[in-house]
XYZ file of C-alpha atoms in Angstrom:
518
model
C 54.802 85.110 -16.443
C 54.439 87.313 -18.798
C 55.163 90.834 -18.056
C 52.341 92.414 -16.928
C 51.449 90.436 -14.916
C 54.457 91.113 -12.940
C 53.792 94.994 -13.579
C 49.599 93.603 -11.088
C 52.068 92.231 -8.927
C 54.003 95.544 -8.247
C 51.973 98.076 -8.805
C 51.534 99.054 -12.622
C 51.657 103.038 -12.029
C 54.461 103.905 -9.462
C 57.579 105.889 -8.502
C 59.304 104.000 -12.027
C 56.359 105.226 -14.422
C 55.498 108.353 -13.837
C 58.771 109.162 -13.143
C 59.050 107.388 -17.479
C 55.803 110.032 -18.084
C 57.293 112.819 -16.290
C 59.890 112.925 -19.033
C 58.095 112.408 -21.862
C 55.108 114.500 -21.597
C 57.475 117.484 -21.333
C 59.003 116.863 -24.392
C 55.849 117.045 -26.296
C 54.720 120.159 -26.113
C 57.984 120.728 -28.012
C 56.729 119.498 -30.832
C 53.735 121.285 -32.459
C 56.400 124.393 -32.851
C 58.489 121.743 -35.778
C 54.922 120.000 -36.631
C 53.045 123.341 -36.892
C 55.245 125.820 -37.636
C 54.259 125.800 -41.318
C 51.725 128.384 -40.779
C 53.250 131.149 -39.535
C 57.112 130.454 -41.280
C 55.050 130.279 -44.858
C 52.384 132.419 -44.589
C 50.910 133.870 -47.524
C 49.881 137.583 -46.734
C 47.160 139.810 -48.681
C 49.624 141.179 -51.420
C 48.813 142.712 -55.096
C 50.918 143.686 -57.977
C 53.425 146.130 -57.901
C 52.572 149.084 -60.062
C 55.397 151.133 -61.533
C 55.971 154.414 -62.241
C 53.040 155.643 -58.541
C 54.849 159.678 -60.074
C 51.750 159.715 -62.347
C 49.134 158.773 -59.344
C 50.639 160.997 -57.084
C 47.067 162.626 -57.092
C 45.355 159.726 -56.150
C 44.509 157.316 -53.521
C 45.894 154.030 -52.231
C 42.330 152.626 -53.234
C 42.332 154.971 -56.503
C 45.903 153.537 -57.700
C 44.779 150.024 -57.427
C 41.762 150.858 -58.758
C 42.892 151.723 -62.554
C 46.421 149.580 -62.181
C 45.211 146.005 -60.660
C 42.055 144.218 -62.063
C 38.706 142.601 -59.991
C 38.478 139.688 -58.877
C 34.251 137.624 -59.382
C 33.704 138.821 -55.712
C 35.081 142.783 -56.271
C 37.735 141.894 -53.978
C 41.825 143.096 -55.954
C 43.578 140.488 -57.778
C 46.521 139.412 -56.125
C 48.591 137.467 -58.982
C 47.533 140.469 -62.056
C 47.437 143.936 -63.131
C 45.985 146.033 -66.141
C 49.000 146.615 -68.621
C 47.702 150.285 -68.659
C 46.598 152.443 -66.580
C 42.509 152.200 -66.646
C 41.517 156.147 -66.140
C 37.860 155.469 -67.101
C 37.716 153.950 -63.385
C 37.691 156.463 -62.014
C 34.135 157.618 -63.224
C 32.674 153.851 -63.001
C 34.382 151.616 -60.784
C 32.304 148.795 -61.960
C 32.803 148.859 -65.584
C 34.765 145.313 -66.215
C 37.510 146.265 -68.994
C 36.390 144.390 -73.011
C 40.028 144.083 -73.817
C 41.416 140.763 -71.984
C 44.183 141.101 -73.605
C 45.546 144.053 -71.457
C 45.161 142.448 -68.606
C 48.649 140.549 -67.406
C 50.724 138.334 -65.550
C 52.386 140.509 -62.347
C 55.368 142.434 -63.898
C 57.288 143.969 -61.063
C 57.051 141.808 -57.866
C 54.389 141.793 -55.742
C 53.955 144.349 -52.409
C 52.572 142.471 -49.621
C 50.232 143.268 -46.300
C 53.112 143.520 -43.307
C 50.394 143.912 -40.958
C 50.855 140.622 -39.276
C 54.005 139.558 -40.089
C 57.043 141.101 -40.524
C 57.964 138.879 -43.340
C 57.593 135.316 -44.547
C 59.764 132.892 -46.468
C 56.895 133.453 -49.377
C 57.334 137.632 -49.190
C 61.318 136.977 -49.159
C 61.118 134.948 -52.121
C 57.983 135.373 -54.276
C 56.870 132.075 -53.040
C 53.014 133.500 -54.421
C 50.700 133.256 -57.664
C 53.109 130.812 -59.849
C 55.097 130.297 -57.521
C 52.556 129.337 -55.015
C 53.546 125.322 -55.160
C 56.934 125.320 -53.724
C 55.584 127.696 -51.178
C 53.697 123.776 -50.314
C 56.434 121.942 -51.484
C 58.506 123.223 -47.628
C 55.458 121.406 -45.835
C 56.216 118.416 -48.127
C 59.745 118.907 -47.579
C 59.109 119.179 -43.918
C 57.718 115.829 -43.664
C 59.273 113.803 -46.287
C 62.332 114.325 -43.186
C 60.262 112.483 -40.385
C 59.231 110.247 -42.729
C 62.694 108.890 -43.261
C 63.265 109.038 -39.117
C 60.359 106.799 -39.274
C 61.960 104.367 -40.975
C 65.353 105.082 -39.495
C 64.873 105.171 -35.867
C 61.972 102.652 -36.177
C 64.184 100.186 -37.821
C 67.336 100.275 -34.951
C 64.492 100.778 -31.509
C 64.550 97.163 -32.381
C 67.113 96.076 -33.224
C 69.442 98.218 -30.868
C 68.732 99.380 -27.218
C 65.165 100.727 -27.578
C 65.931 103.708 -24.638
C 68.991 104.690 -26.403
C 67.747 105.197 -29.581
C 65.109 107.014 -28.055
C 67.446 109.231 -26.383
C 68.845 109.831 -29.752
C 65.311 110.681 -31.421
C 65.741 114.711 -28.615
C 69.342 114.495 -29.201
C 70.188 114.371 -32.862
C 71.151 117.391 -34.011
C 68.795 119.486 -36.624
C 68.967 119.916 -40.009
C 67.132 122.813 -41.175
C 67.298 124.149 -44.843
C 67.047 127.650 -46.649
C 63.180 128.380 -46.411
C 63.212 126.561 -42.681
C 61.137 123.693 -44.904
C 62.089 121.242 -42.403
C 64.765 119.106 -40.500
C 66.477 115.625 -42.444
C 65.882 113.424 -39.760
C 62.680 114.632 -36.745
C 61.245 111.440 -35.560
C 60.432 112.570 -31.691
C 57.130 112.242 -32.147
C 57.237 108.383 -32.991
C 59.821 107.834 -30.165
C 58.092 109.151 -27.105
C 54.804 106.997 -26.810
C 55.863 103.579 -26.837
C 58.020 104.004 -23.085
C 54.960 105.411 -21.410
C 53.002 102.944 -22.972
C 54.710 99.911 -22.003
C 55.517 99.447 -18.822
C 52.438 100.747 -17.932
C 49.601 98.515 -16.845
C 46.591 98.073 -18.428
C 44.632 100.414 -16.443
C 47.025 102.400 -16.844
C 47.889 103.155 -20.181
C 44.491 105.338 -21.147
C 45.374 107.307 -19.112
C 49.464 107.741 -19.719
C 48.069 107.737 -23.932
C 45.444 111.204 -23.592
C 47.724 112.621 -21.296
C 51.178 112.416 -23.157
C 48.975 114.202 -25.972
C 48.214 116.913 -23.352
C 50.791 117.941 -23.737
C 50.840 118.549 -27.651
C 47.469 120.968 -26.962
C 49.585 122.590 -24.785
C 52.460 123.729 -28.185
C 50.311 124.182 -30.048
C 49.032 127.345 -28.239
C 52.390 127.718 -27.142
C 52.989 127.896 -31.097
C 50.113 130.392 -31.172
C 51.530 133.152 -28.266
C 55.340 132.291 -29.840
C 54.702 132.938 -33.675
C 52.311 136.610 -31.833
C 55.614 138.001 -30.392
C 57.915 136.992 -33.301
C 56.603 138.128 -36.616
C 59.845 137.835 -38.371
C 60.943 134.374 -39.962
C 64.449 133.603 -39.456
C 64.069 133.956 -35.765
C 60.298 132.357 -35.610
C 62.700 128.745 -36.394
C 65.314 129.516 -33.837
C 62.846 129.516 -31.052
C 61.254 126.222 -31.221
C 64.932 125.208 -30.953
C 64.765 120.928 -30.032
C 65.815 120.308 -25.779
C 67.551 117.159 -25.342
C 65.732 114.398 -22.907
C 67.446 112.070 -22.103
C 65.924 109.107 -21.248
C 68.739 106.757 -22.034
C 69.566 105.869 -18.086
C 68.424 102.105 -18.159
C 70.459 101.051 -15.288
C 69.031 103.690 -13.600
C 65.490 103.026 -14.909
C 66.039 99.365 -13.923
C 67.316 99.859 -10.240
C 64.192 102.413 -9.608
C 62.259 99.448 -11.448
C 63.806 96.946 -9.099
C 63.202 98.725 -6.200
C 59.607 99.019 -6.742
C 59.552 95.675 -6.835
C 61.584 95.281 -3.579
C 59.038 97.900 -1.934
C 56.177 95.855 -3.517
C 57.441 92.444 -3.839
C 55.953 89.027 -5.369
C 55.948 85.820 -5.556
C 60.288 84.515 -5.764
C 59.257 81.725 -8.491
C 57.359 83.680 -10.416
C 59.505 86.576 -10.562
C 61.967 83.962 -11.410
C 60.296 82.247 -14.279
C 59.565 85.818 -15.594
C 63.407 86.629 -15.674
C 64.718 83.128 -16.896
C 61.847 83.847 -20.066
C 63.344 87.077 -20.362
C 67.218 85.763 -20.540
C 65.890 83.261 -22.669
C 64.580 85.266 -26.240
C 67.474 88.225 -25.740
C 71.509 89.221 -24.873
C 72.597 91.037 -22.964
C 75.626 92.730 -24.265
C 78.045 95.244 -23.155
C 76.146 95.153 -19.349
C 72.998 96.410 -21.668
C 69.687 93.598 -22.821
C 69.326 93.334 -26.783
C 66.034 91.648 -27.700
C 66.130 89.976 -30.909
C 63.833 90.724 -33.131
C 61.913 87.592 -35.724
C 62.593 86.678 -38.978
C 60.719 88.671 -41.919
C 58.891 90.949 -39.714
C 57.086 93.214 -41.475
C 55.797 90.092 -43.926
C 52.681 90.971 -44.650
C 50.786 95.266 -44.751
C 50.052 96.511 -41.151
C 46.275 96.317 -40.934
C 45.993 100.250 -38.901
C 47.928 101.173 -41.527
C 45.348 102.620 -44.017
C 43.956 104.484 -40.706
C 47.254 106.037 -40.105
C 47.150 107.849 -43.348
C 43.821 108.750 -42.970
C 44.013 110.985 -40.053
C 47.292 112.305 -40.338
C 46.156 114.053 -43.646
C 42.584 115.193 -42.656
C 44.754 116.583 -39.406
C 47.096 118.165 -40.781
C 45.372 119.021 -44.010
C 43.370 120.964 -41.887
C 45.652 122.245 -39.295
C 47.636 123.723 -41.846
C 45.254 125.703 -43.267
C 44.075 128.577 -40.603
C 42.440 131.243 -43.072
C 38.584 130.985 -44.151
C 36.419 131.543 -40.773
C 36.365 135.168 -40.257
C 39.982 134.620 -36.683
C 42.890 135.804 -37.174
C 46.073 133.164 -37.961
C 47.344 133.732 -34.100
C 43.955 133.189 -32.587
C 42.961 130.114 -35.239
C 46.103 128.705 -33.796
C 44.834 128.636 -30.420
C 41.417 127.808 -30.734
C 43.191 125.363 -32.889
C 45.115 123.708 -29.882
C 42.648 124.599 -26.860
C 40.084 122.697 -29.111
C 42.361 119.425 -28.230
C 42.152 119.539 -24.268
C 38.244 118.799 -24.459
C 38.368 115.942 -27.165
C 40.660 114.058 -25.057
C 38.917 113.957 -21.686
C 36.105 112.627 -24.038
C 37.935 110.377 -25.668
C 39.346 108.963 -22.478
C 35.950 108.520 -21.072
C 34.804 106.852 -24.852
C 38.397 104.611 -25.695
C 37.107 102.869 -22.048
C 33.440 102.667 -21.716
C 32.899 102.283 -26.234
C 36.283 100.894 -27.150
C 39.089 101.823 -29.233
C 37.740 100.397 -32.753
C 34.792 102.535 -32.965
C 36.396 105.156 -31.816
C 38.646 105.658 -34.143
C 35.899 105.603 -37.020
C 33.406 107.195 -35.272
C 35.853 110.036 -35.203
C 37.603 109.988 -38.712
C 33.835 109.594 -40.383
C 32.463 112.773 -37.735
C 36.156 114.692 -39.019
C 35.022 113.836 -42.495
C 31.272 115.508 -41.967
C 33.030 118.288 -40.705
C 34.952 118.856 -43.249
C 32.177 118.609 -45.703
C 29.476 120.268 -43.984
C 32.588 123.596 -45.319
C 31.771 123.036 -48.183
C 28.465 123.559 -48.501
C 28.141 126.532 -45.885
C 28.351 129.950 -48.099
C 31.673 131.518 -46.898
C 29.810 134.684 -45.972
C 29.097 132.497 -42.515
C 32.111 133.100 -40.683
C 30.657 132.501 -37.960
C 29.104 129.223 -38.761
C 32.238 127.857 -40.786
C 34.311 129.100 -37.906
C 32.236 126.639 -35.363
C 32.446 123.878 -38.038
C 35.486 123.580 -38.482
C 36.446 124.197 -34.891
C 34.501 120.653 -34.464
C 36.140 119.529 -37.306
C 39.412 120.332 -35.498
C 38.142 118.292 -32.389
C 36.925 114.980 -34.086
C 40.660 115.002 -35.894
C 42.581 115.039 -32.321
C 40.582 112.467 -31.200
C 41.186 110.997 -33.858
C 44.777 111.380 -33.509
C 44.924 110.776 -30.125
C 43.115 106.860 -29.783
C 45.254 106.135 -33.098
C 48.285 106.411 -31.124
C 47.390 104.324 -28.247
C 45.050 102.446 -30.708
C 48.348 101.331 -32.782
C 50.447 100.530 -30.050
C 48.409 97.947 -28.412
C 47.500 96.055 -32.243
C 51.610 95.140 -32.269
C 53.392 92.976 -30.014
C 56.154 93.985 -27.934
C 59.013 91.776 -30.458
C 57.764 94.626 -32.947
C 55.944 96.894 -31.877
C 58.553 100.283 -31.717
C 59.350 98.186 -36.715
C 55.606 98.727 -36.328
C 54.653 101.800 -35.336
C 58.178 102.774 -37.312
C 55.860 101.989 -39.860
C 52.489 103.431 -39.340
C 54.087 105.938 -39.110
C 55.616 106.309 -42.477
C 52.351 105.902 -44.098
C 51.602 108.994 -41.318
C 53.885 110.600 -41.986
C 53.284 110.313 -46.123
C 49.735 111.606 -45.877
C 50.934 114.596 -43.696
C 53.406 115.527 -46.800
C 50.998 114.971 -49.145
C 48.415 117.359 -46.861
C 49.779 120.793 -48.111
C 50.334 119.891 -52.142
C 46.289 118.378 -51.847
C 45.879 122.392 -50.911
C 47.093 122.555 -54.019
C 44.002 121.371 -55.965
C 42.079 123.756 -55.967
C 42.576 125.690 -59.260
C 40.758 122.752 -60.877
C 37.613 122.989 -59.520
C 37.531 125.394 -56.116
C 36.424 122.568 -52.907
C 38.672 119.815 -54.580
C 40.872 119.977 -51.934
C 38.537 119.957 -49.117
C 36.151 117.167 -50.518
C 39.259 115.045 -51.097
C 40.617 116.183 -47.692
C 36.576 114.791 -46.314
C 36.502 111.031 -49.396
C 39.865 109.895 -47.374
C 39.009 110.462 -42.959
C 35.095 108.862 -43.923
C 37.420 105.955 -45.835
C 39.769 105.606 -43.423
C 36.853 105.435 -40.676
C 35.034 103.438 -42.582
C 37.898 100.794 -42.611
C 39.161 100.815 -39.205
C 35.699 98.569 -38.828
C 38.169 95.851 -39.474
C 40.073 95.740 -36.878
C 40.083 93.749 -33.766
C 39.378 95.472 -30.445
C 41.878 95.896 -27.737
C 39.501 97.770 -24.913
C 40.693 95.806 -21.599
C 43.484 93.379 -22.947
C 47.035 92.668 -22.952
C 49.517 93.915 -24.798
C 50.793 91.225 -27.292
C 53.770 90.505 -26.336
C 54.778 87.563 -29.517
C 53.107 86.743 -32.542
C 51.806 84.238 -30.858
C 49.248 86.076 -29.284
C 48.383 88.641 -32.039
C 47.644 84.664 -34.173
C 44.542 83.813 -30.816
C 40.722 83.261 -32.337
C 40.093 86.112 -30.474
C 42.387 88.237 -31.306
C 41.684 87.747 -34.641
C 38.013 88.125 -34.536
C 38.088 90.927 -32.916
C 36.042 90.176 -30.272
C 35.514 92.447 -27.258
C 36.955 91.004 -24.740
C 36.416 90.485 -21.639
C 36.932 92.868 -18.659
C 40.681 91.636 -17.333
C 40.082 91.345 -13.665
C 43.219 92.783 -11.971
C 45.352 90.588 -9.603
C 45.426 90.711 -6.616
C 49.017 91.762 -4.649
C 50.536 89.368 -2.427
C 50.369 89.861 0.924
C 53.195 88.309 3.072
C 56.206 88.245 1.089
C 60.398 88.442 1.787
C 61.761 90.953 0.293
C 65.151 89.551 1.135
C 64.562 87.117 -1.825
C 64.542 90.497 -4.234
C 67.094 91.949 -2.739
C 68.960 89.060 -4.610
C 67.148 88.948 -7.481
C 68.485 93.040 -7.640
C 71.784 91.991 -6.634
C 71.429 89.116 -9.891
C 70.104 91.172 -12.301
């Protein structure tokens, strides 16, 4: 008897599954407050070069001081990184004149003056990570994702080599180590650890529900981050505000008792359960009272099929999430709107992945994300309202792709190597997240090159998703032989899985005996 047959016999969404889901959903609110904290921690407010000898301008207004000291850009705004070597008082007579001698324009020599109306301080204002140092500002987000990448590799390996529940608990309990610039955490992996227990311990009918519900708490965290950042404008305090909570999900013994209690309440045939437990014990070993499932040798030996999708999803998602400016809204309102649009997007995906399937949902959400990013390249900057609407739609599609890829990827791997495979794909996803902030620096080559890059990667990743097999209404594969079946390799849409009716007249005493035995 396979594990999901057992779940069908006892009811695949009982008190034990609800408890697991609650334990996994609540910590996920905290995740965006780390992953997207860079938006506020390293925000760059409007700024201009510091002007020396301001005693010479006592009779001038601030606008006039800037006019004679700071050159204008082609759009009429003052330059953020350049200044005149000498005051140009003739511009007071005709501000439309342009200096004929370009040699009088130089880079900022005395630091910068920042607008503190939105932020009391950020790492950009404290260490002047602007202009020539702008790359260091974007690198702080990259350092964070490098830490997450290390965590995905380490815990993906540990979760299959040792006790998975304890390793997941370590994901939450691990102390955070942040760099002085708030660049990130050395090992921060709860996002990777969270979804798997909720998906593995429920039946087919509730698998999509648990995946979508847990991801909604990520969106709630997005909105909470906007509120916290609005209330805490000092970056030092903002850094410690979203402090990670511990969530102990290591109570394997207690969890097993709950599941066995559920067996007693709704028993299955004794012979089926005995066969099931003998199969489980034959594939693993008990060490120190805890069951450890053995890994097959040589995994992974080939590249992971969903890896390009995970890279493309993370690359496009963080490319949009870490760019909250240019839409005519305040940075706090943009963060809140980007968070709230995710909830209806997830609800729509709940219907689509069950009706249309995982594969087309994954492919088209990625392609539409790229289309929205590409549309904003064409829409002129003055059309801020239209650009905002298109950006919000693109954010919704990217979040829909992110929600689908977590559910889809976990269904593609067999149980015995699922943590290892998820660790590998999570590594590539974090690689995409680490590269996404650095792509913003390509605007020095061509202003629209970052958007073109995000658009191209999203569309190509969406096209590659069509090559993956469909997993709608399919049981989670438990072994390598399950994914080698012809219908799985061809990626055909499987027939609707029929729920096996529960046994009616069963004797619960045999299950109490099993509870004592195991």
